[in-house]
Amino acid sequence: MAGAVTVSAMRVAVIGGGPGGLYAAALLKRLDPARDITVWERNAPDDTFGFGVVLSDETLGGIEHADPIVYEALRDEFVRWDDIDIVHRNTRHTSGGHGFAALGRRRLLEILHERCRSLGVELHFRTQAPDVARLSESYDLVVAADGVHSTTREAYAQVFRPRVATHRCRYIWLAADFPFEAFRFEIAETEHGVMQLHGYPYAADASTVIVEMREEVWEAAGFAEADVEESVERCAKIFADALGGRALRSNKSAWTAFRTVVNERWSHQNVVLLGDAAHTAHFSIGSGTKLAVEDALALAACLEEQPSLDAALTAYEEERRPVVASTQRAARASLEWFENLGLYLDQPARQFAFNLLTRSRRVTHDNLRLRDARFTESVEREFGCLPGTPPMFTPFRLRGLTLRNRVVVSPMDMYSAVDGVPGDFHLVHLGARALGGAGLVMTEMVCVSPEGRITPGCAGLYTSRQGDSWRRITDFVHAQAPGAAIGVQLGHSGRKGSTKLMWEGIDEPLEEGNWPLVAASPLPYRPENQTPSELTQTQMADVREQFTSAARCAAHCGFDLLELHCAHGYLLSGFLSPLTNRRTDAYGGSLKNRLRFPLEVFDAVRAVWPEDRPMTVRISATDWADGGTTADDAVTIARAFAAHGADAIDVSTGQVVAEEQPEYGRSYQTPYADRIRNETGIPVIAVGAISSWDDVNSLILAGRTDLCALARPHLYDPHWTLHAASEQGYTGAGVSWPGPYRAGSRRPQTGRTDAPKPRLTLGS
């Protein structure tokens, strides 16, 4: 029936009478009064879980355009405020300019009930919806808005293919009979562990209060055995200061763990998922009701715009999926921030507040400066920024090297060397980026032997001719880009060697001219790749000598910093990951044993590398694959290298096994750097889809990283750092335009696009 029915004349069944289902019903009926629409809700009309609902101005704008009557009713009910209060260790910091609107969930439902009835939607309360298969046969469209525990989703699980992840905190929805003055976050450090309160007003005399804590804290505090009444009383005592000694109340409240719902598909024939049935986003970014309402708006619009139901449901999913995925990434970042709250407790007070505000990466340094310049400037002062100095242009010291700013040109394989010799291309490539203002420019992975190359085009440092060519490049950087440092990354390809140039077929084996490979274990990267030989201890000694020989040469070449490449599945990384190290000797098995050879190489290199020059290590903090390196392992690995003298850890992820499943997204690798830095105190370099100077400022100022490495932005714009300074109006010591380039330090004028608007518009 799904493809045959005319979209404009439908019988519609809606399962679930929450805001999303009700609003979808109202919109569909308003757009076509001929539609026969029925809503089933198993609870009573005034039953609701939770208390207040927060909606954004963007969502309200969509409601205003789609149904002014609902918008007017909502507008009259909203409580609005601008501030966020963050209270930690008896200190409150307030940030303004945020713009919130909230109302009671029960009142929201009443407004939607009234609107549905006025339009002629049939509402059934205290009634379980008929079986979805029966509804699918009897109705033209079935909208499944039956929540996070959707029975519809489970009935068609083989089609929707849901993935449900349960997270590590327990939380409970409560309310207080007074209005908070702001959105309030309060941290309580108890004998059992850290607890947090999320509170906001939703009426002139009431506020939502959510109490949250890690599962182990919840158990240690005895909440697992406490009934709801006892839990409510204890929460009120723990957060007595925030509540002014007032009581809390519950409404069908229960401790629960948040579940993130993701579905591979959102529709099946004429059944479509909406709201929490299709996706969930953690309450800490306040998007659950927002997403459901926006789903309803998009579904109604697609049904109006498309010629058939099939086309409409496809368009609905195509429109909403990227928006939801982006929201879920932000929600996941926020959720994990609160799960790991204990890492940040010792941060300076204002930095802690800034970190909390920017936790989801949706609020950034520049955005927050627009909202509340005074608060942002106070955070910058506490951090140590001179007046008018963005965080990215503050210096950072590693041993005897002081970097003028926090920007690193990330190592990027160019595959353009001949016999391992870097040529004019490398001089121009690295020289241009040094002239472009970055504090540190890194070479690509420089291989320590011919057999350690990835491809025939990889650069090396195992002959005097190669050394002379690298010296030419470092001399240019030091002479022509004063203040820029240049570092070398040393590595060995391991099992990922003897492959084609990237643009000829990344990771594909050479058709001829292959060389033998060695690795921790005799496992090919992919079935079609060459199987490496397992390194013997004699060969390990040879490899150590190759690294030390290359390090001596790198010191002679004038490199300011040396990085040991222990990531991305290359030789040393292959020892670290349990997926690529199957050895049964002293170099395999436990993580301690898997660390043994990489640490031996590190020690050998550190022994010959000049004492005053820093040495860093790049690691893959996760393999993005079951059974591989975990975030916990990454912390242990970082601690081990730091104990042996590493000055910073360059935190990347993945590329270890071909079957990896990365969770891509903006700054998607930075949480691993963040955890290592704040759990261990070791300086870190964050990398991975950091694309804007605003991201760099945000990450640095929040204390999630010390340096930011960017790759693709520097391919797009060699002068990325200079342009970042210009766009922020910064002219201090953290960056300087080369003399010949100073005339270009201001953005060129462009053609005019802001022509004056007509003085008078006449109606037709």
JSON list of N, CA and C in Angstrom, two decimals, residues 384-437:
[
{"chain": "A", "resi": 384, "resn": "GLY", "atom": "N", "xyz": [46.12, 32.79, 31.04]},
{"chain": "A", "resi": 384, "resn": "GLY", "atom": "CA", "xyz": [47.42, 33.42, 30.81]},
{"chain": "A", "resi": 384, "resn": "GLY", "atom": "C", "xyz": [47.53, 34.14, 29.48]},
{"chain": "A", "resi": 385, "resn": "CYS", "atom": "N", "xyz": [46.41, 34.34, 28.80]},
{"chain": "A", "resi": 385, "resn": "CYS", "atom": "CA", "xyz": [46.43, 35.08, 27.54]},
{"chain": "A", "resi": 385, "resn": "CYS", "atom": "C", "xyz": [46.66, 36.56, 27.82]},
{"chain": "A", "resi": 386, "resn": "LEU", "atom": "N", "xyz": [47.58, 37.15, 27.09]},
{"chain": "A", "resi": 386, "resn": "LEU", "atom": "CA", "xyz": [47.73, 38.59, 27.15]},
{"chain": "A", "resi": 386, "resn": "LEU", "atom": "C", "xyz": [46.51, 39.24, 26.52]},
{"chain": "A", "resi": 387, "resn": "PRO", "atom": "N", "xyz": [46.20, 40.51, 26.87]},
{"chain": "A", "resi": 387, "resn": "PRO", "atom": "CA", "xyz": [45.03, 41.16, 26.26]},
{"chain": "A", "resi": 387, "resn": "PRO", "atom": "C", "xyz": [45.09, 41.11, 24.74]},
{"chain": "A", "resi": 388, "resn": "GLY", "atom": "N", "xyz": [43.96, 40.71, 24.15]},
{"chain": "A", "resi": 388, "resn": "GLY", "atom": "CA", "xyz": [43.88, 40.64, 22.70]},
{"chain": "A", "resi": 388, "resn": "GLY", "atom": "C", "xyz": [44.56, 39.43, 22.08]},
{"chain": "A", "resi": 389, "resn": "THR", "atom": "N", "xyz": [44.98, 38.47, 22.92]},
{"chain": "A", "resi": 389, "resn": "THR", "atom": "CA", "xyz": [45.68, 37.29, 22.41]},
{"chain": "A", "resi": 389, "resn": "THR", "atom": "C", "xyz": [44.77, 36.07, 22.46]},
{"chain": "A", "resi": 390, "resn": "PRO", "atom": "N", "xyz": [44.39, 35.52, 21.31]},
{"chain": "A", "resi": 390, "resn": "PRO", "atom": "CA", "xyz": [43.62, 34.28, 21.32]},
{"chain": "A", "resi": 390, "resn": "PRO", "atom": "C", "xyz": [44.44, 33.15, 21.93]},
{"chain": "A", "resi": 391, "resn": "PRO", "atom": "N", "xyz": [43.79, 32.18, 22.56]},
{"chain": "A", "resi": 391, "resn": "PRO", "atom": "CA", "xyz": [44.53, 31.08, 23.21]},
{"chain": "A", "resi": 391, "resn": "PRO", "atom": "C", "xyz": [45.51, 30.38, 22.27]},
{"chain": "A", "resi": 392, "resn": "MET", "atom": "N", "xyz": [45.17, 30.25, 21.00]},
{"chain": "A", "resi": 392, "resn": "MET", "atom": "CA", "xyz": [46.04, 29.53, 20.07]},
{"chain": "A", "resi": 392, "resn": "MET", "atom": "C", "xyz": [47.38, 30.23, 19.85]},
{"chain": "A", "resi": 393, "resn": "PHE", "atom": "N", "xyz": [47.47, 31.50, 20.20]},
{"chain": "A", "resi": 393, "resn": "PHE", "atom": "CA", "xyz": [48.71, 32.24, 20.00]},
{"chain": "A", "resi": 393, "resn": "PHE", "atom": "C", "xyz": [49.49, 32.46, 21.29]},
{"chain": "A", "resi": 394, "resn": "THR", "atom": "N", "xyz": [49.19, 31.64, 22.29]},
{"chain": "A", "resi": 394, "resn": "THR", "atom": "CA", "xyz": [50.03, 31.63, 23.50]},
{"chain": "A", "resi": 394, "resn": "THR", "atom": "C", "xyz": [51.17, 30.63, 23.29]},
{"chain": "A", "resi": 395, "resn": "PRO", "atom": "N", "xyz": [52.35, 30.91, 23.86]},
{"chain": "A", "resi": 395, "resn": "PRO", "atom": "CA", "xyz": [53.49, 30.00, 23.66]},
{"chain": "A", "resi": 395, "resn": "PRO", "atom": "C", "xyz": [53.36, 28.73, 24.47]},
{"chain": "A", "resi": 396, "resn": "PHE", "atom": "N", "xyz": [54.13, 27.71, 24.08]},
{"chain": "A", "resi": 396, "resn": "PHE", "atom": "CA", "xyz": [54.14, 26.45, 24.81]},
{"chain": "A", "resi": 396, "resn": "PHE", "atom": "C", "xyz": [55.54, 25.88, 24.78]},
{"chain": "A", "resi": 397, "resn": "ARG", "atom": "N", "xyz": [56.02, 25.44, 25.95]},
{"chain": "A", "resi": 397, "resn": "ARG", "atom": "CA", "xyz": [57.40, 24.98, 26.08]},
{"chain": "A", "resi": 397, "resn": "ARG", "atom": "C", "xyz": [57.48, 23.46, 26.22]},
{"chain": "A", "resi": 398, "resn": "LEU", "atom": "N", "xyz": [58.34, 22.85, 25.45]},
{"chain": "A", "resi": 398, "resn": "LEU", "atom": "CA", "xyz": [58.68, 21.44, 25.56]},
{"chain": "A", "resi": 398, "resn": "LEU", "atom": "C", "xyz": [60.20, 21.34, 25.68]},
{"chain": "A", "resi": 399, "resn": "ARG", "atom": "N", "xyz": [60.68, 20.94, 26.84]},
{"chain": "A", "resi": 399, "resn": "ARG", "atom": "CA", "xyz": [62.14, 20.94, 27.12]},
{"chain": "A", "resi": 399, "resn": "ARG", "atom": "C", "xyz": [62.73, 22.30, 26.78]},
{"chain": "A", "resi": 400, "resn": "GLY", "atom": "N", "xyz": [63.75, 22.26, 25.91]},
{"chain": "A", "resi": 400, "resn": "GLY", "atom": "CA", "xyz": [64.41, 23.52, 25.57]},
{"chain": "A", "resi": 400, "resn": "GLY", "atom": "C", "xyz": [63.79, 24.25, 24.41]},
{"chain": "A", "resi": 401, "resn": "LEU", "atom": "N", "xyz": [62.67, 23.77, 23.91]},
{"chain": "A", "resi": 401, "resn": "LEU", "atom": "CA", "xyz": [62.02, 24.36, 22.75]},
{"chain": "A", "resi": 401, "resn": "LEU", "atom": "C", "xyz": [60.75, 25.08, 23.19]},
{"chain": "A", "resi": 402, "resn": "THR", "atom": "N", "xyz": [60.67, 26.37, 22.87]},
{"chain": "A", "resi": 402, "resn": "THR", "atom": "CA", "xyz": [59.44, 27.12, 23.11]},
{"chain": "A", "resi": 402, "resn": "THR", "atom": "C", "xyz": [58.77, 27.39, 21.78]},
{"chain": "A", "resi": 403, "resn": "LEU", "atom": "N", "xyz": [57.57, 26.84, 21.63]},
{"chain": "A", "resi": 403, "resn": "LEU", "atom": "CA", "xyz": [56.80, 27.06, 20.42]},
{"chain": "A", "resi": 403, "resn": "LEU", "atom": "C", "xyz": [56.05, 28.38, 20.56]},
{"chain": "A", "resi": 404, "resn": "ARG", "atom": "N", "xyz": [56.05, 29.17, 19.51]},
{"chain": "A", "resi": 404, "resn": "ARG", "atom": "CA", "xyz": [55.45, 30.51, 19.60]},
{"chain": "A", "resi": 404, "resn": "ARG", "atom": "C", "xyz": [53.92, 30.46, 19.63]},
{"chain": "A", "resi": 405, "resn": "ASN", "atom": "N", "xyz": [53.34, 29.39, 19.13]},
{"chain": "A", "resi": 405, "resn": "ASN", "atom": "CA", "xyz": [51.89, 29.23, 19.20]},
{"chain": "A", "resi": 405, "resn": "ASN", "atom": "C", "xyz": [51.55, 27.75, 19.27]},
{"chain": "A", "resi": 406, "resn": "ARG", "atom": "N", "xyz": [50.27, 27.45, 19.34]},
{"chain": "A", "resi": 406, "resn": "ARG", "atom": "CA", "xyz": [49.83, 26.08, 19.61]},
{"chain": "A", "resi": 406, "resn": "ARG", "atom": "C", "xyz": [49.45, 25.30, 18.34]},
{"chain": "A", "resi": 407, "resn": "VAL", "atom": "N", "xyz": [49.79, 25.82, 17.17]},
{"chain": "A", "resi": 407, "resn": "VAL", "atom": "CA", "xyz": [49.40, 25.18, 15.91]},
{"chain": "A", "resi": 407, "resn": "VAL", "atom": "C", "xyz": [50.53, 24.31, 15.39]},
{"chain": "A", "resi": 408, "resn": "VAL", "atom": "N", "xyz": [50.19, 23.07, 15.05]},
{"chain": "A", "resi": 408, "resn": "VAL", "atom": "CA", "xyz": [51.15, 22.12, 14.49]},
{"chain": "A", "resi": 408, "resn": "VAL", "atom": "C", "xyz": [50.67, 21.71, 13.10]},
{"chain": "A", "resi": 409, "resn": "VAL", "atom": "N", "xyz": [51.59, 21.75, 12.13]},
{"chain": "A", "resi": 409, "resn": "VAL", "atom": "CA", "xyz": [51.29, 21.16, 10.83]},
{"chain": "A", "resi": 409, "resn": "VAL", "atom": "C", "xyz": [51.50, 19.66, 10.98]},
{"chain": "A", "resi": 410, "resn": "SER", "atom": "N", "xyz": [50.42, 18.90, 10.92]},
{"chain": "A", "resi": 410, "resn": "SER", "atom": "CA", "xyz": [50.48, 17.47, 11.18]},
{"chain": "A", "resi": 410, "resn": "SER", "atom": "C", "xyz": [51.30, 16.74, 10.13]},
{"chain": "A", "resi": 411, "resn": "PRO", "atom": "N", "xyz": [51.98, 15.65, 10.52]},
{"chain": "A", "resi": 411, "resn": "PRO", "atom": "CA", "xyz": [52.70, 14.85, 9.52]},
{"chain": "A", "resi": 411, "resn": "PRO", "atom": "C", "xyz": [51.75, 14.36, 8.43]},
{"chain": "A", "resi": 412, "resn": "MET", "atom": "N", "xyz": [52.14, 14.56, 7.19]},
{"chain": "A", "resi": 412, "resn": "MET", "atom": "CA", "xyz": [51.32, 14.14, 6.04]},
{"chain": "A", "resi": 412, "resn": "MET", "atom": "C", "xyz": [52.22, 13.50, 5.01]},
{"chain": "A", "resi": 413, "resn": "ASP", "atom": "N", "xyz": [52.00, 12.22, 4.75]},
{"chain": "A", "resi": 413, "resn": "ASP", "atom": "CA", "xyz": [52.81, 11.53, 3.74]},
{"chain": "A", "resi": 413, "resn": "ASP", "atom": "C", "xyz": [52.57, 12.14, 2.37]},
{"chain": "A", "resi": 414, "resn": "MET", "atom": "N", "xyz": [53.66, 12.51, 1.70]},
{"chain": "A", "resi": 414, "resn": "MET", "atom": "CA", "xyz": [53.58, 13.14, 0.38]},
{"chain": "A", "resi": 414, "resn": "MET", "atom": "C", "xyz": [53.89, 12.17, -0.75]},
{"chain": "A", "resi": 415, "resn": "TYR", "atom": "N", "xyz": [54.54, 11.05, -0.43]},
{"chain": "A", "resi": 415, "resn": "TYR", "atom": "CA", "xyz": [54.85, 10.01, -1.43]},
{"chain": "A", "resi": 415, "resn": "TYR", "atom": "C", "xyz": [55.54, 10.60, -2.67]},
{"chain": "A", "resi": 416, "resn": "SER", "atom": "N", "xyz": [56.44, 11.55, -2.43]},
{"chain": "A", "resi": 416, "resn": "SER", "atom": "CA", "xyz": [57.07, 12.27, -3.55]},
{"chain": "A", "resi": 416, "resn": "SER", "atom": "C", "xyz": [58.58, 12.25, -3.50]},
{"chain": "A", "resi": 417, "resn": "ALA", "atom": "N", "xyz": [59.15, 11.37, -2.69]},
{"chain": "A", "resi": 417, "resn": "ALA", "atom": "CA", "xyz": [60.60, 11.25, -2.63]},
{"chain": "A", "resi": 417, "resn": "ALA", "atom": "C", "xyz": [61.09, 10.27, -3.69]},
{"chain": "A", "resi": 418, "resn": "VAL", "atom": "N", "xyz": [62.34, 10.40, -4.06]},
{"chain": "A", "resi": 418, "resn": "VAL", "atom": "CA", "xyz": [62.99, 9.48, -4.99]},
{"chain": "A", "resi": 418, "resn": "VAL", "atom": "C", "xyz": [64.14, 8.82, -4.25]},
{"chain": "A", "resi": 419, "resn": "ASP", "atom": "N", "xyz": [64.08, 7.48, -4.14]},
{"chain": "A", "resi": 419, "resn": "ASP", "atom": "CA", "xyz": [65.08, 6.74, -3.37]},
{"chain": "A", "resi": 419, "resn": "ASP", "atom": "C", "xyz": [65.18, 7.27, -1.94]},
{"chain": "A", "resi": 420, "resn": "GLY", "atom": "N", "xyz": [64.04, 7.69, -1.40]},
{"chain": "A", "resi": 420, "resn": "GLY", "atom": "CA", "xyz": [64.00, 8.20, -0.03]},
{"chain": "A", "resi": 420, "resn": "GLY", "atom": "C", "xyz": [64.51, 9.61, 0.13]},
{"chain": "A", "resi": 421, "resn": "VAL", "atom": "N", "xyz": [64.91, 10.26, -0.95]},
{"chain": "A", "resi": 421, "resn": "VAL", "atom": "CA", "xyz": [65.50, 11.60, -0.87]},
{"chain": "A", "resi": 421, "resn": "VAL", "atom": "C", "xyz": [64.40, 12.66, -1.02]},
{"chain": "A", "resi": 422, "resn": "PRO", "atom": "N", "xyz": [64.22, 13.53, -0.03]},
{"chain": "A", "resi": 422, "resn": "PRO", "atom": "CA", "xyz": [63.25, 14.62, -0.18]},
{"chain": "A", "resi": 422, "resn": "PRO", "atom": "C", "xyz": [63.81, 15.65, -1.16]},
{"chain": "A", "resi": 423, "resn": "GLY", "atom": "N", "xyz": [62.98, 16.10, -2.09]},
{"chain": "A", "resi": 423, "resn": "GLY", "atom": "CA", "xyz": [63.46, 17.01, -3.12]},
{"chain": "A", "resi": 423, "resn": "GLY", "atom": "C", "xyz": [62.85, 18.38, -3.03]},
{"chain": "A", "resi": 424, "resn": "ASP", "atom": "N", "xyz": [62.78, 19.05, -4.18]},
{"chain": "A", "resi": 424, "resn": "ASP", "atom": "CA", "xyz": [62.25, 20.41, -4.21]},
{"chain": "A", "resi": 424, "resn": "ASP", "atom": "C", "xyz": [60.79, 20.45, -3.74]},
{"chain": "A", "resi": 425, "resn": "PHE", "atom": "N", "xyz": [60.05, 19.39, -4.05]},
{"chain": "A", "resi": 425, "resn": "PHE", "atom": "CA", "xyz": [58.65, 19.37, -3.60]},
{"chain": "A", "resi": 425, "resn": "PHE", "atom": "C", "xyz": [58.58, 19.50, -2.07]},
{"chain": "A", "resi": 426, "resn": "HIS", "atom": "N", "xyz": [59.40, 18.74, -1.37]},
{"chain": "A", "resi": 426, "resn": "HIS", "atom": "CA", "xyz": [59.38, 18.79, 0.09]},
{"chain": "A", "resi": 426, "resn": "HIS", "atom": "C", "xyz": [59.84, 20.14, 0.61]},
{"chain": "A", "resi": 427, "resn": "LEU", "atom": "N", "xyz": [60.83, 20.73, -0.06]},
{"chain": "A", "resi": 427, "resn": "LEU", "atom": "CA", "xyz": [61.31, 22.06, 0.34]},
{"chain": "A", "resi": 427, "resn": "LEU", "atom": "C", "xyz": [60.17, 23.07, 0.25]},
{"chain": "A", "resi": 428, "resn": "VAL", "atom": "N", "xyz": [59.45, 23.03, -0.87]},
{"chain": "A", "resi": 428, "resn": "VAL", "atom": "CA", "xyz": [58.35, 23.98, -1.05]},
{"chain": "A", "resi": 428, "resn": "VAL", "atom": "C", "xyz": [57.20, 23.65, -0.11]},
{"chain": "A", "resi": 429, "resn": "HIS", "atom": "N", "xyz": [56.86, 22.37, 0.00]},
{"chain": "A", "resi": 429, "resn": "HIS", "atom": "CA", "xyz": [55.74, 21.95, 0.85]},
{"chain": "A", "resi": 429, "resn": "HIS", "atom": "C", "xyz": [55.96, 22.36, 2.31]},
{"chain": "A", "resi": 430, "resn": "LEU", "atom": "N", "xyz": [57.07, 21.95, 2.88]},
{"chain": "A", "resi": 430, "resn": "LEU", "atom": "CA", "xyz": [57.33, 22.24, 4.29]},
{"chain": "A", "resi": 430, "resn": "LEU", "atom": "C", "xyz": [57.71, 23.71, 4.49]},
{"chain": "A", "resi": 431, "resn": "GLY", "atom": "N", "xyz": [58.45, 24.26, 3.54]},
{"chain": "A", "resi": 431, "resn": "GLY", "atom": "CA", "xyz": [58.84, 25.67, 3.65]},
{"chain": "A", "resi": 431, "resn": "GLY", "atom": "C", "xyz": [57.65, 26.59, 3.61]},
{"chain": "A", "resi": 432, "resn": "ALA", "atom": "N", "xyz": [56.68, 26.29, 2.73]},
{"chain": "A", "resi": 432, "resn": "ALA", "atom": "CA", "xyz": [55.49, 27.14, 2.63]},
{"chain": "A", "resi": 432, "resn": "ALA", "atom": "C", "xyz": [54.70, 27.12, 3.92]},
{"chain": "A", "resi": 433, "resn": "ARG", "atom": "N", "xyz": [54.59, 25.96, 4.55]},
{"chain": "A", "resi": 433, "resn": "ARG", "atom": "CA", "xyz": [53.81, 25.88, 5.78]},
{"chain": "A", "resi": 433, "resn": "ARG", "atom": "C", "xyz": [54.54, 26.49, 6.97]},
{"chain": "A", "resi": 434, "resn": "ALA", "atom": "N", "xyz": [55.86, 26.46, 6.93]},
{"chain": "A", "resi": 434, "resn": "ALA", "atom": "CA", "xyz": [56.61, 27.18, 7.97]},
{"chain": "A", "resi": 434, "resn": "ALA", "atom": "C", "xyz": [56.43, 28.68, 7.80]},
{"chain": "A", "resi": 435, "resn": "LEU", "atom": "N", "xyz": [56.48, 29.17, 6.56]},
{"chain": "A", "resi": 435, "resn": "LEU", "atom": "CA", "xyz": [56.22, 30.58, 6.30]},
{"chain": "A", "resi": 435, "resn": "LEU", "atom": "C", "xyz": [54.78, 30.96, 6.67]},
{"chain": "A", "resi": 436, "resn": "GLY", "atom": "N", "xyz": [53.90, 29.96, 6.68]},
{"chain": "A", "resi": 436, "resn": "GLY", "atom": "CA", "xyz": [52.49, 30.19, 6.96]},
{"chain": "A", "resi": 436, "resn": "GLY", "atom": "C", "xyz": [52.14, 30.43, 8.41]},
{"chain": "A", "resi": 437, "resn": "GLY", "atom": "N", "xyz": [53.12, 30.39, 9.30]},
{"chain": "A", "resi": 437, "resn": "GLY", "atom": "CA", "xyz": [52.89, 30.85, 10.67]},
{"chain": "A", "resi": 437, "resn": "GLY", "atom": "C", "xyz": [52.74, 29.81, 11.74]}
]
